[in-house]
Amino acid sequence: MATGHGKERVIGPLLVSGLGVELVPLDSELNTDALGTFSGEIERKLGVDETLLKKCRMGLLAGGTDLAVASEGSFGPHPVLPFAALNEERVMLSDASLGLQVVGRHATARTNYAAGNVTGFDELLEFAVRARFPSHHVMLRNAEGAWRKGISTESDLRSAWEDMKSASGVVWVETDMRAMCNPTRMDAIERATQDLVERLKARCSRCAKPGVGWVRWVPGLPCSVCGSQTEWPRKAVHQCPHCHNEVQLDFPQGLRAADPGNCPQCNP
C-alpha cells in the first residue's frame, strides 16, 4: 500500500477479511506527498483517479508485487446541502497482472473540514473545539507561509499561536485533514474500503469482470406533499469500470418520497 498517513490501520483488516490478501504499507519507502498536500504547499496537479493510479504504480514498483492499494480524499462544498462540506474518499486496488483497476468510494457530509483567519488565542481555541480538537488535529499558517501541522494539545496550540501570529495578531487555521490526524476522515476511508471489497466481489452481467458499483445518482425523488421532483436521488446508477455497462436501481436509499422541506415548491 502506498501511504504515508497510517491508512493501513483501517484498510488492511478489511482487505484481509474480505479478499484474503496481506497488506504491506510502504510509508517509509514512498513520498506520496510529492503528488500534492491538503495544505497546498505542493499543488495537486492530477485528478483524484489519476493520483490514485500514480500512487498504485509507485507501490507496485517499490513493493515488487502484483497488487497495490492507494487512497485519496477530497473536500469541498456539498452539492445539495447549503453551508455544508462534502468529504469524498476513494480507495483503488490495481492488479498489474490483469491490467485491472477498481475504485471504492464513499461521500459524506460527516466531516469537520473548516478553515479561516483568527485574531486571538481564544478565537483559535473555539475554532479547534468546534473541529473536535484534540482528537482531531489542527494546523496553522502564518503570513510568511510557514506551516505548523499535527497540533493535538492545548499547550502546543498556544505555543504555535505565539510563534506564528503575525504583527497584526492574525493566523490562518485549518483542520488537519491528513488521515492519521482525523478520525472522522479515517472512518470515511474505512467505508470506501468496504465499498471497494463489495465491488471486487461484484461481477458484471455483460463482461463478467469485477468492479461493478455506484457511479452517480439520478435526482428526481418526488415530494411527499405536492409530487414535484426534488434534488434527492430517485435512482442509483451502477457501472462496470471495464465495459461501462450500466444498471439503474430505483429508490436506492429506500425512500419513495422526499420530505417537503427539501422540495423547491413547498420550501422555495
mmCIF file of C-alpha atoms in Angstrom:
data_model
loop_
_atom_site.group_PDB
_atom_site.id
_atom_site.type_symbol
_atom_site.label_atom_id
_atom_site.label_comp_id
_atom_site.label_asym_id
_atom_site.label_seq_id
_atom_site.Cartn_x
_atom_site.Cartn_y
_atom_site.Cartn_z
ATOM 1 C CA MET A 1 0.000 0.000 0.000
ATOM 2 C CA ALA A 2 1.251 3.437 -0.994
ATOM 3 C CA THR A 3 0.574 5.602 2.067
ATOM 4 C CA GLY A 4 2.365 7.895 4.453
ATOM 5 C CA HIS A 5 -0.581 8.663 6.705
ATOM 6 C CA GLY A 6 -1.440 5.443 8.545
ATOM 7 C CA LYS A 7 -4.433 4.478 6.392
ATOM 8 C CA GLU A 8 -3.413 0.823 6.521
ATOM 9 C CA ARG A 9 -4.938 0.697 10.023
ATOM 10 C CA VAL A 10 -8.460 0.690 8.562
ATOM 11 C CA ILE A 11 -7.815 -0.563 5.022
ATOM 12 C CA GLY A 12 -5.689 -3.575 5.963
ATOM 13 C CA PRO A 13 -8.163 -5.547 8.130
ATOM 14 C CA LEU A 14 -10.940 -5.183 5.544
ATOM 15 C CA LEU A 15 -8.745 -6.454 2.704
ATOM 16 C CA VAL A 16 -7.556 -9.367 4.842
ATOM 17 C CA SER A 17 -11.071 -10.407 5.863
ATOM 18 C CA GLY A 18 -12.770 -9.579 2.550
ATOM 19 C CA LEU A 19 -10.182 -10.679 -0.007
ATOM 20 C CA GLY A 20 -7.645 -12.775 1.867
ATOM 21 C CA VAL A 21 -4.679 -10.576 0.951
ATOM 22 C CA GLU A 22 -1.900 -9.310 3.194
ATOM 23 C CA LEU A 23 -1.376 -5.557 3.202
ATOM 24 C CA VAL A 24 2.194 -4.234 3.447
ATOM 25 C CA PRO A 25 2.447 -0.449 3.965
ATOM 26 C CA LEU A 26 5.337 1.284 2.224
ATOM 27 C CA ASP A 27 5.149 4.574 4.128
ATOM 28 C CA SER A 28 8.879 4.620 4.917
ATOM 29 C CA GLU A 29 9.829 3.999 1.284
ATOM 30 C CA LEU A 30 7.478 6.336 -0.576
ATOM 31 C CA ASN A 31 6.725 10.043 -0.513
ATOM 32 C CA THR A 32 3.096 10.265 -1.623
ATOM 33 C CA ASP A 33 3.034 13.926 -0.529
ATOM 34 C CA ALA A 34 5.050 14.631 -3.675
ATOM 35 C CA LEU A 35 1.743 14.279 -5.555
ATOM 36 C CA GLY A 36 0.131 17.077 -3.538
ATOM 37 C CA THR A 37 -0.773 18.077 0.007
ATOM 38 C CA PHE A 38 -4.012 19.222 1.643
ATOM 39 C CA SER A 39 -2.260 22.331 2.936
ATOM 40 C CA GLY A 40 -1.388 23.403 -0.598
ATOM 41 C CA GLU A 41 2.385 23.559 -0.166
ATOM 42 C CA ILE A 42 2.608 21.070 -3.024
ATOM 43 C CA GLU A 43 -0.066 21.585 -5.657
ATOM 44 C CA ARG A 44 -2.221 18.627 -6.642
ATOM 45 C CA LYS A 45 -1.865 18.688 -10.417
ATOM 46 C CA LEU A 46 -3.632 15.403 -11.196
ATOM 47 C CA GLY A 47 -7.254 14.407 -10.769
ATOM 48 C CA VAL A 48 -8.273 12.038 -7.984
ATOM 49 C CA ASP A 49 -8.283 8.839 -10.063
ATOM 50 C CA GLU A 50 -5.051 9.834 -11.838
ATOM 51 C CA THR A 51 -3.421 10.421 -8.452
ATOM 52 C CA LEU A 52 -4.658 7.056 -7.214
ATOM 53 C CA LEU A 53 -3.214 5.303 -10.253
ATOM 54 C CA LYS A 54 0.092 7.121 -9.792
ATOM 55 C CA LYS A 55 0.239 6.083 -6.120
ATOM 56 C CA CYS A 56 -0.539 2.476 -7.050
ATOM 57 C CA ARG A 57 2.238 2.453 -9.624
ATOM 58 C CA MET A 58 4.627 3.812 -7.012
ATOM 59 C CA GLY A 59 3.558 0.992 -4.698
ATOM 60 C CA LEU A 60 3.913 -1.704 -7.375
ATOM 61 C CA LEU A 61 7.438 -0.563 -8.214
ATOM 62 C CA ALA A 62 8.560 -0.178 -4.609
ATOM 63 C CA GLY A 63 6.962 -3.393 -3.353
ATOM 64 C CA GLY A 64 7.607 -5.643 -6.329
ATOM 65 C CA THR A 65 4.079 -7.064 -6.076
ATOM 66 C CA ASP A 66 1.169 -7.746 -8.445
ATOM 67 C CA LEU A 67 -1.334 -5.804 -6.324
ATOM 68 C CA ALA A 68 -1.219 -2.274 -4.952
ATOM 69 C CA VAL A 69 -3.725 -0.191 -2.978
ATOM 70 C CA ALA A 70 -3.914 3.574 -2.601
ATOM 71 C CA SER A 71 -6.332 6.067 -1.067
ATOM 72 C CA GLU A 72 -7.163 9.678 -1.929
ATOM 73 C CA GLY A 73 -9.631 12.150 -0.433
ATOM 74 C CA SER A 74 -11.134 15.460 -1.483
ATOM 75 C CA PHE A 75 -13.110 18.170 0.311
ATOM 76 C CA GLY A 76 -15.404 20.916 -0.909
ATOM 77 C CA PRO A 77 -18.906 22.417 -0.700
ATOM 78 C CA HIS A 78 -21.787 19.941 -0.569
ATOM 79 C CA PRO A 79 -23.680 19.868 -3.895
ATOM 80 C CA VAL A 80 -27.120 19.716 -2.212
ATOM 81 C CA LEU A 81 -26.877 20.805 1.431
ATOM 82 C CA PRO A 82 -26.236 24.564 1.824
ATOM 83 C CA PHE A 83 -23.360 25.668 4.085
ATOM 84 C CA ALA A 84 -22.182 22.057 4.428
ATOM 85 C CA ALA A 85 -18.906 20.455 3.358
ATOM 86 C CA LEU A 86 -18.543 17.167 1.480
ATOM 87 C CA ASN A 87 -15.763 14.632 2.001
ATOM 88 C CA GLU A 88 -15.278 12.123 -0.810
ATOM 89 C CA GLU A 89 -12.893 9.217 -0.310
ATOM 90 C CA ARG A 90 -11.683 6.783 -2.954
ATOM 91 C CA VAL A 91 -9.628 3.622 -2.476
ATOM 92 C CA MET A 92 -8.125 1.957 -5.560
ATOM 93 C CA LEU A 93 -6.850 -1.591 -5.961
ATOM 94 C CA SER A 94 -4.605 -2.048 -9.004
ATOM 95 C CA ASP A 95 -3.824 -5.535 -10.354
ATOM 96 C CA ALA A 96 -0.743 -5.317 -12.577
ATOM 97 C CA SER A 97 -1.045 -8.888 -13.837
ATOM 98 C CA LEU A 98 -4.598 -8.338 -15.106
ATOM 99 C CA GLY A 99 -4.314 -4.663 -16.002
ATOM 100 C CA LEU A 100 -7.262 -4.057 -13.687
ATOM 101 C CA GLN A 101 -8.140 -1.058 -11.512
ATOM 102 C CA VAL A 102 -11.171 -0.957 -9.214
ATOM 103 C CA VAL A 103 -12.114 2.054 -7.073
ATOM 104 C CA GLY A 104 -14.246 2.022 -3.917
ATOM 105 C CA ARG A 105 -15.993 5.273 -2.971
ATOM 106 C CA HIS A 106 -17.664 6.949 -0.035
ATOM 107 C CA ALA A 107 -19.042 10.503 0.095
ATOM 108 C CA THR A 108 -20.303 12.068 3.303
ATOM 109 C CA ALA A 109 -21.236 15.371 4.908
ATOM 110 C CA ARG A 110 -19.916 13.998 8.196
ATOM 111 C CA THR A 111 -16.654 15.947 8.258
ATOM 112 C CA ASN A 112 -15.043 18.622 10.416
ATOM 113 C CA TYR A 113 -13.428 20.288 7.390
ATOM 114 C CA ALA A 114 -13.091 24.028 8.105
ATOM 115 C CA ALA A 115 -10.601 26.894 7.804
ATOM 116 C CA GLY A 116 -10.315 30.626 8.435
ATOM 117 C CA ASN A 117 -8.406 33.544 9.931
ATOM 118 C CA VAL A 118 -8.438 34.022 13.715
ATOM 119 C CA THR A 119 -7.343 37.136 15.589
ATOM 120 C CA GLY A 120 -6.766 35.842 19.115
ATOM 121 C CA PHE A 121 -5.955 32.669 21.002
ATOM 122 C CA ASP A 122 -9.460 32.387 22.497
ATOM 123 C CA GLU A 123 -10.926 32.519 18.982
ATOM 124 C CA LEU A 124 -8.388 29.932 17.839
ATOM 125 C CA LEU A 125 -9.289 27.610 20.712
ATOM 126 C CA GLU A 126 -13.007 27.996 19.935
ATOM 127 C CA PHE A 127 -12.315 27.003 16.321
ATOM 128 C CA ALA A 128 -10.314 23.987 17.486
ATOM 129 C CA VAL A 129 -13.037 22.810 19.870
ATOM 130 C CA ARG A 130 -15.676 23.084 17.122
ATOM 131 C CA ALA A 131 -13.351 20.971 14.963
ATOM 132 C CA ARG A 132 -13.366 18.197 17.654
ATOM 133 C CA PHE A 133 -9.926 19.038 18.996
ATOM 134 C CA PRO A 134 -7.807 17.411 20.396
ATOM 135 C CA SER A 135 -8.836 14.041 18.881
ATOM 136 C CA HIS A 136 -8.879 15.866 15.530
ATOM 137 C CA HIS A 137 -5.733 17.875 14.974
ATOM 138 C CA VAL A 138 -5.402 21.366 13.512
ATOM 139 C CA MET A 139 -2.681 23.226 11.630
ATOM 140 C CA LEU A 140 -1.657 26.879 11.446
ATOM 141 C CA ARG A 141 -0.121 29.030 8.724
ATOM 142 C CA ASN A 142 1.463 32.428 9.267
ATOM 143 C CA ALA A 143 1.779 35.437 6.969
ATOM 144 C CA GLU A 144 5.136 34.157 5.693
ATOM 145 C CA GLY A 145 3.594 30.892 4.520
ATOM 146 C CA ALA A 146 5.155 28.626 7.159
ATOM 147 C CA TRP A 147 3.002 25.760 8.481
ATOM 148 C CA ARG A 148 2.707 24.068 11.868
ATOM 149 C CA LYS A 149 0.853 20.768 11.434
ATOM 150 C CA GLY A 150 -0.455 17.960 13.627
ATOM 151 C CA ILE A 151 -1.260 20.177 16.627
ATOM 152 C CA SER A 152 -3.003 17.937 19.169
ATOM 153 C CA THR A 153 -2.690 19.541 22.629
ATOM 154 C CA GLU A 154 -3.762 22.914 24.014
ATOM 155 C CA SER A 155 -0.207 23.683 25.105
ATOM 156 C CA ASP A 156 1.110 23.019 21.592
ATOM 157 C CA LEU A 157 -1.730 25.100 20.168
ATOM 158 C CA ARG A 158 -0.824 28.048 22.399
ATOM 159 C CA SER A 159 2.872 27.675 21.566
ATOM 160 C CA ALA A 160 2.122 27.571 17.835
ATOM 161 C CA TRP A 161 -0.098 30.661 18.163
ATOM 162 C CA GLU A 162 2.625 32.633 19.898
ATOM 163 C CA ASP A 163 5.237 31.583 17.353
ATOM 164 C CA MET A 164 3.164 32.094 14.217
ATOM 165 C CA LYS A 165 0.814 35.024 14.747
ATOM 166 C CA SER A 166 1.558 37.999 12.536
ATOM 167 C CA ALA A 167 2.308 41.515 13.727
ATOM 168 C CA SER A 168 -1.414 42.235 13.469
ATOM 169 C CA GLY A 169 -2.234 39.196 15.605
ATOM 170 C CA VAL A 170 -3.759 37.126 12.777
ATOM 171 C CA VAL A 171 -3.144 33.490 11.897
ATOM 172 C CA TRP A 172 -4.746 31.106 9.404
ATOM 173 C CA VAL A 173 -6.087 27.893 10.933
ATOM 174 C CA GLU A 174 -7.264 24.715 9.198
ATOM 175 C CA THR A 175 -8.445 21.339 10.286
ATOM 176 C CA ASP A 176 -5.638 18.854 9.669
ATOM 177 C CA MET A 177 -7.224 16.535 7.124
ATOM 178 C CA ARG A 178 -4.370 14.029 6.957
ATOM 179 C CA ALA A 179 -5.856 10.650 7.794
ATOM 180 C CA MET A 180 -3.750 9.922 10.878
ATOM 181 C CA CYS A 181 -4.802 13.303 12.318
ATOM 182 C CA ASN A 182 -8.517 12.982 11.617
ATOM 183 C CA PRO A 183 -10.548 10.019 12.972
ATOM 184 C CA THR A 184 -13.696 11.170 11.148
ATOM 185 C CA ARG A 185 -11.898 11.056 7.822
ATOM 186 C CA MET A 186 -10.389 7.692 8.737
ATOM 187 C CA ASP A 187 -13.926 6.365 9.201
ATOM 188 C CA ALA A 188 -14.819 7.584 5.693
ATOM 189 C CA ILE A 189 -11.753 5.792 4.282
ATOM 190 C CA GLU A 190 -12.880 2.608 6.025
ATOM 191 C CA ARG A 191 -16.304 2.901 4.386
ATOM 192 C CA ALA A 192 -14.711 3.480 0.977
ATOM 193 C CA THR A 193 -12.665 0.331 1.519
ATOM 194 C CA GLN A 194 -15.819 -1.615 2.345
ATOM 195 C CA ASP A 195 -17.251 -0.389 -0.972
ATOM 196 C CA LEU A 196 -14.050 -1.494 -2.743
ATOM 197 C CA VAL A 197 -14.361 -5.019 -1.328
ATOM 198 C CA GLU A 198 -18.019 -5.196 -2.409
ATOM 199 C CA ARG A 199 -17.117 -4.021 -5.925
ATOM 200 C CA LEU A 200 -14.322 -6.583 -6.213
ATOM 201 C CA LYS A 201 -16.823 -9.306 -5.369
ATOM 202 C CA ALA A 202 -19.456 -7.999 -7.836
ATOM 203 C CA ARG A 203 -19.292 -9.292 -11.415
ATOM 204 C CA CYS A 204 -20.587 -7.508 -14.488
ATOM 205 C CA SER A 205 -23.584 -9.183 -16.134
ATOM 206 C CA ARG A 206 -22.109 -8.382 -19.555
ATOM 207 C CA CYS A 207 -18.320 -8.967 -19.351
ATOM 208 C CA ALA A 208 -18.111 -10.912 -16.033
ATOM 209 C CA LYS A 209 -15.225 -8.767 -14.731
ATOM 210 C CA PRO A 210 -15.219 -7.496 -11.127
ATOM 211 C CA GLY A 211 -15.674 -3.911 -10.028
ATOM 212 C CA VAL A 212 -19.338 -3.087 -10.632
ATOM 213 C CA GLY A 213 -20.631 -0.374 -8.320
ATOM 214 C CA TRP A 214 -22.279 3.008 -7.878
ATOM 215 C CA VAL A 215 -21.069 5.884 -10.073
ATOM 216 C CA ARG A 216 -23.793 8.558 -9.804
ATOM 217 C CA TRP A 217 -27.231 9.463 -8.549
ATOM 218 C CA VAL A 218 -30.192 10.397 -10.746
ATOM 219 C CA PRO A 219 -32.204 13.093 -8.908
ATOM 220 C CA GLY A 220 -35.953 13.439 -9.029
ATOM 221 C CA LEU A 221 -37.388 11.824 -5.898
ATOM 222 C CA PRO A 222 -40.944 13.244 -5.739
ATOM 223 C CA CYS A 223 -42.106 15.435 -2.865
ATOM 224 C CA SER A 224 -44.413 13.569 -0.465
ATOM 225 C CA VAL A 225 -46.845 16.539 -0.442
ATOM 226 C CA CYS A 226 -47.021 18.053 -3.941
ATOM 227 C CA GLY A 227 -45.288 15.414 -6.050
ATOM 228 C CA SER A 228 -42.754 17.829 -7.554
ATOM 229 C CA GLN A 229 -39.304 16.498 -8.367
ATOM 230 C CA THR A 230 -36.565 17.257 -5.829
ATOM 231 C CA GLU A 231 -32.773 17.030 -5.949
ATOM 232 C CA TRP A 232 -32.824 13.892 -3.804
ATOM 233 C CA PRO A 233 -31.910 10.674 -5.658
ATOM 234 C CA ARG A 234 -34.612 8.595 -7.292
ATOM 235 C CA LYS A 235 -32.193 6.193 -8.957
ATOM 236 C CA ALA A 236 -28.649 4.961 -8.437
ATOM 237 C CA VAL A 237 -26.546 4.155 -11.487
ATOM 238 C CA HIS A 238 -24.128 1.226 -11.127
ATOM 239 C CA GLN A 239 -21.487 0.817 -13.809
ATOM 240 C CA CYS A 240 -18.847 -1.704 -14.847
ATOM 241 C CA PRO A 241 -15.440 0.061 -14.997
ATOM 242 C CA HIS A 242 -14.334 -2.142 -17.904
ATOM 243 C CA CYS A 243 -17.152 -2.420 -20.469
ATOM 244 C CA HIS A 244 -19.144 0.500 -18.948
ATOM 245 C CA ASN A 245 -22.390 -1.473 -18.839
ATOM 246 C CA GLU A 246 -24.881 0.398 -16.622
ATOM 247 C CA VAL A 247 -27.736 -0.733 -14.377
ATOM 248 C CA GLN A 248 -30.178 1.689 -12.705
ATOM 249 C CA LEU A 249 -31.656 0.887 -9.305
ATOM 250 C CA ASP A 250 -34.870 2.622 -8.205
ATOM 251 C CA PHE A 251 -35.177 4.281 -4.784
ATOM 252 C CA PRO A 252 -31.597 3.472 -3.702
ATOM 253 C CA GLN A 253 -31.987 4.968 -0.215
ATOM 254 C CA GLY A 254 -35.251 3.155 0.453
ATOM 255 C CA LEU A 255 -37.298 6.355 0.151
ATOM 256 C CA ARG A 256 -40.186 6.662 -2.310
ATOM 257 C CA ALA A 257 -40.933 10.308 -1.482
ATOM 258 C CA ALA A 258 -38.909 13.270 -0.237
ATOM 259 C CA ASP A 259 -39.597 15.397 2.791
ATOM 260 C CA PRO A 260 -41.352 18.662 1.725
ATOM 261 C CA GLY A 261 -38.575 20.579 3.459
ATOM 262 C CA ASN A 262 -36.355 19.515 0.532
ATOM 263 C CA CYS A 263 -38.905 20.461 -2.129
ATOM 264 C CA PRO A 264 -38.294 23.584 -4.256
ATOM 265 C CA GLN A 265 -42.079 24.149 -4.478
ATOM 266 C CA CYS A 266 -43.088 23.551 -0.857
ATOM 267 C CA ASN A 267 -39.942 25.120 0.589
ATOM 268 C CA PRO A 268 -38.626 27.558 -2.069
#
